[in-house]
Amino acid sequence: MQDQSALQQLQYAGFWIRTGATIVDTILLLLVTYPILFVIYGPSYFDLNYEGAFVRGGADFIISYVLPAVVVIAFWVAKQATPGKMAVSCKILDARTGNPPSGGQCVIRYQGYIVAMLPLGLGILWVAVDRRKQGLHDKIAGTVVVRQRQPEEVRFDPA
């Protein structure tokens, strides 16, 4: 278990800060995957009127689904956060002990995103109303997302 004084310096990361982190992560993943997909499939890959298969081939599946999963889980295991979460000083911890999550928890957490998105994304939106700011994916994996407690606001008395 982590030092109690260090844990007392933390607060649960809320919906909007996590949404911002997700936007950063999505942009970074797109900056990596889209050029590769463009080289392999050409400009027609991005045709909005395409009515073919959802996945256009083995390379599309690996680049669009497997690569992001591996990268995100690797960041969670190594850094307890993705680049977006690091940008907003958030970390993923085991909800019971406050320690870094295990590799198994990270894999389950990633798979939990799929479950959390199924009922109209309600499992993700749950972060906004949950006491511990856990989404369904966090509850399934036994994790919480935390950040450093914000310092008290400076106030001056008017003269």
Tab-separated table of C-alpha atoms in Angstrom:
chain	number	residue	atom	x	y	z
A	1	MET	CA	0.000	0.000	0.000
A	2	GLN	CA	1.195	3.512	-0.754
A	3	ASP	CA	2.188	5.963	1.976
A	4	GLN	CA	-0.971	7.354	3.635
A	5	SER	CA	0.269	10.960	3.452
A	6	ALA	CA	0.828	10.584	-0.302
A	7	LEU	CA	-2.662	9.120	-0.727
A	8	GLN	CA	-4.172	12.034	1.209
A	9	GLN	CA	-2.722	14.412	-1.394
A	10	LEU	CA	-4.911	12.801	-4.075
A	11	GLN	CA	-8.450	13.410	-5.245
A	12	TYR	CA	-10.625	11.477	-7.669
A	13	ALA	CA	-10.343	12.758	-11.230
A	14	GLY	CA	-13.730	13.881	-12.507
A	15	PHE	CA	-15.544	13.524	-15.791
A	16	TRP	CA	-14.324	16.655	-17.603
A	17	ILE	CA	-10.634	16.279	-16.789
A	18	ARG	CA	-10.810	12.660	-17.962
A	19	THR	CA	-12.690	13.701	-21.098
A	20	GLY	CA	-9.920	16.178	-21.900
A	21	ALA	CA	-7.314	13.460	-21.408
A	22	THR	CA	-9.254	11.142	-23.719
A	23	ILE	CA	-9.391	13.813	-26.418
A	24	VAL	CA	-5.604	14.257	-26.214
A	25	ASP	CA	-5.087	10.479	-26.416
A	26	THR	CA	-7.463	10.152	-29.369
A	27	ILE	CA	-5.684	12.886	-31.316
A	28	LEU	CA	-2.294	11.283	-30.638
A	29	LEU	CA	-3.530	7.851	-31.736
A	30	LEU	CA	-5.033	9.325	-34.910
A	31	LEU	CA	-1.758	11.126	-35.700
A	32	VAL	CA	-0.019	7.750	-35.574
A	33	THR	CA	-2.588	5.448	-37.193
A	34	TYR	CA	-4.081	7.594	-39.978
A	35	PRO	CA	-0.827	8.145	-41.898
A	36	ILE	CA	-0.128	4.406	-41.797
A	37	LEU	CA	-3.646	3.609	-43.009
A	38	PHE	CA	-3.299	6.233	-45.743
A	39	VAL	CA	-0.065	4.668	-47.000
A	40	ILE	CA	-1.605	1.182	-47.033
A	41	TYR	CA	-5.130	1.926	-48.319
A	42	GLY	CA	-4.799	5.316	-49.984
A	43	PRO	CA	-7.221	8.226	-49.778
A	44	SER	CA	-10.232	5.990	-50.428
A	45	TYR	CA	-9.842	4.639	-46.880
A	46	PHE	CA	-11.257	7.929	-45.598
A	47	ASP	CA	-14.185	8.043	-48.058
A	48	LEU	CA	-17.269	8.816	-45.970
A	49	ASN	CA	-19.564	7.267	-48.593
A	50	TYR	CA	-17.855	3.863	-48.423
A	51	GLU	CA	-20.452	1.119	-47.993
A	52	GLY	CA	-18.174	-1.893	-47.709
A	53	ALA	CA	-16.949	-3.862	-44.729
A	54	PHE	CA	-16.444	-2.132	-41.396
A	55	VAL	CA	-12.849	-3.366	-41.323
A	56	ARG	CA	-11.102	-3.142	-44.685
A	57	GLY	CA	-8.525	-5.833	-44.120
A	58	GLY	CA	-6.057	-7.389	-41.744
A	59	ALA	CA	-3.811	-4.336	-41.645
A	60	ASP	CA	-6.817	-2.116	-40.865
A	61	PHE	CA	-7.809	-4.377	-37.957
A	62	ILE	CA	-4.282	-4.461	-36.533
A	63	ILE	CA	-3.635	-0.713	-36.935
A	64	SER	CA	-7.084	0.510	-35.879
A	65	TYR	CA	-7.888	-1.925	-33.065
A	66	VAL	CA	-4.950	-4.041	-31.908
A	67	LEU	CA	-2.242	-1.339	-31.960
A	68	PRO	CA	-4.242	1.190	-29.887
A	69	ALA	CA	-5.155	-1.494	-27.338
A	70	VAL	CA	-1.539	-2.603	-26.961
A	71	VAL	CA	-0.236	0.972	-26.704
A	72	VAL	CA	-2.845	2.088	-24.153
A	73	ILE	CA	-2.418	-1.002	-21.959
A	74	ALA	CA	1.389	-0.673	-22.162
A	75	PHE	CA	1.164	2.956	-20.989
A	76	TRP	CA	-1.165	1.975	-18.145
A	77	VAL	CA	1.225	-0.754	-16.994
A	78	ALA	CA	4.414	1.325	-17.371
A	79	LYS	CA	3.223	4.803	-16.368
A	80	GLN	CA	-0.226	4.246	-14.783
A	81	ALA	CA	-1.501	6.728	-17.369
A	82	THR	CA	-1.739	7.476	-21.060
A	83	PRO	CA	-0.114	10.648	-22.453
A	84	GLY	CA	-3.451	12.465	-22.115
A	85	LYS	CA	-3.786	11.489	-18.463
A	86	MET	CA	-0.159	12.459	-17.853
A	87	ALA	CA	-0.849	15.875	-19.414
A	88	VAL	CA	-3.526	16.526	-16.768
A	89	SER	CA	-1.569	14.843	-13.931
A	90	CYS	CA	-3.895	11.860	-13.562
A	91	LYS	CA	-2.975	8.286	-12.660
A	92	ILE	CA	-4.804	4.985	-12.564
A	93	LEU	CA	-4.564	3.120	-9.253
A	94	ASP	CA	-5.929	-0.065	-7.762
A	95	ALA	CA	-9.159	1.009	-6.039
A	96	ARG	CA	-8.562	-1.217	-3.024
A	97	THR	CA	-4.876	-0.629	-2.221
A	98	GLY	CA	-3.861	2.605	-3.941
A	99	ASN	CA	-1.023	0.761	-5.664
A	100	PRO	CA	-0.458	0.706	-9.425
A	101	PRO	CA	-2.927	-1.594	-11.184
A	102	SER	CA	-1.759	-5.038	-12.235
A	103	GLY	CA	-1.332	-5.946	-15.878
A	104	GLY	CA	-4.487	-8.049	-15.611
A	105	GLN	CA	-6.449	-5.119	-14.231
A	106	CYS	CA	-5.245	-2.980	-17.142
A	107	VAL	CA	-6.397	-5.539	-19.716
A	108	ILE	CA	-9.768	-5.908	-17.968
A	109	ARG	CA	-10.098	-2.111	-17.751
A	110	TYR	CA	-9.539	-1.770	-21.509
A	111	GLN	CA	-12.091	-4.486	-22.248
A	112	GLY	CA	-14.415	-2.779	-19.788
A	113	TYR	CA	-14.530	0.258	-22.089
A	114	ILE	CA	-16.390	-1.877	-24.627
A	115	VAL	CA	-18.949	-2.935	-22.025
A	116	ALA	CA	-19.247	0.633	-20.719
A	117	MET	CA	-19.981	1.984	-24.214
A	118	LEU	CA	-22.717	-0.542	-25.068
A	119	PRO	CA	-25.625	1.037	-23.182
A	120	LEU	CA	-25.367	4.396	-25.035
A	121	GLY	CA	-22.101	5.201	-23.293
A	122	LEU	CA	-23.789	5.302	-19.892
A	123	GLY	CA	-20.957	3.298	-18.329
A	124	ILE	CA	-18.573	6.115	-19.258
A	125	LEU	CA	-20.974	8.911	-18.280
A	126	TRP	CA	-21.302	7.263	-14.861
A	127	VAL	CA	-17.979	8.931	-13.953
A	128	ALA	CA	-19.888	12.233	-13.671
A	129	VAL	CA	-22.207	11.005	-10.902
A	130	ASP	CA	-20.240	8.320	-9.073
A	131	ARG	CA	-18.909	9.195	-5.608
A	132	ARG	CA	-15.440	7.828	-6.488
A	133	LYS	CA	-15.664	9.050	-10.119
A	134	GLN	CA	-15.479	5.471	-11.405
A	135	GLY	CA	-16.873	4.497	-14.775
A	136	LEU	CA	-18.164	0.990	-15.388
A	137	HIS	CA	-14.742	0.054	-16.803
A	138	ASP	CA	-13.133	1.182	-13.517
A	139	LYS	CA	-15.639	-0.749	-11.422
A	140	ILE	CA	-15.115	-3.904	-13.505
A	141	ALA	CA	-11.316	-3.663	-13.200
A	142	GLY	CA	-11.231	-2.396	-9.607
A	143	THR	CA	-9.438	0.853	-10.492
A	144	VAL	CA	-9.779	4.572	-9.797
A	145	VAL	CA	-8.349	7.587	-11.582
A	146	VAL	CA	-6.787	10.187	-9.302
A	147	ARG	CA	-4.874	13.432	-9.523
A	148	GLN	CA	-3.008	15.664	-7.119
A	149	ARG	CA	-5.312	17.622	-4.840
A	150	GLN	CA	-5.623	21.195	-6.040
A	151	PRO	CA	-4.128	23.807	-3.711
A	152	GLU	CA	-6.461	26.202	-1.968
A	153	GLU	CA	-7.371	29.287	-3.949
A	154	VAL	CA	-5.576	32.509	-2.993
A	155	ARG	CA	-7.918	35.244	-1.746
A	156	PHE	CA	-7.233	38.845	-0.785
A	157	ASP	CA	-9.364	41.043	1.461
A	158	PRO	CA	-10.560	44.185	-0.284
A	159	ALA	CA	-9.032	47.381	1.112
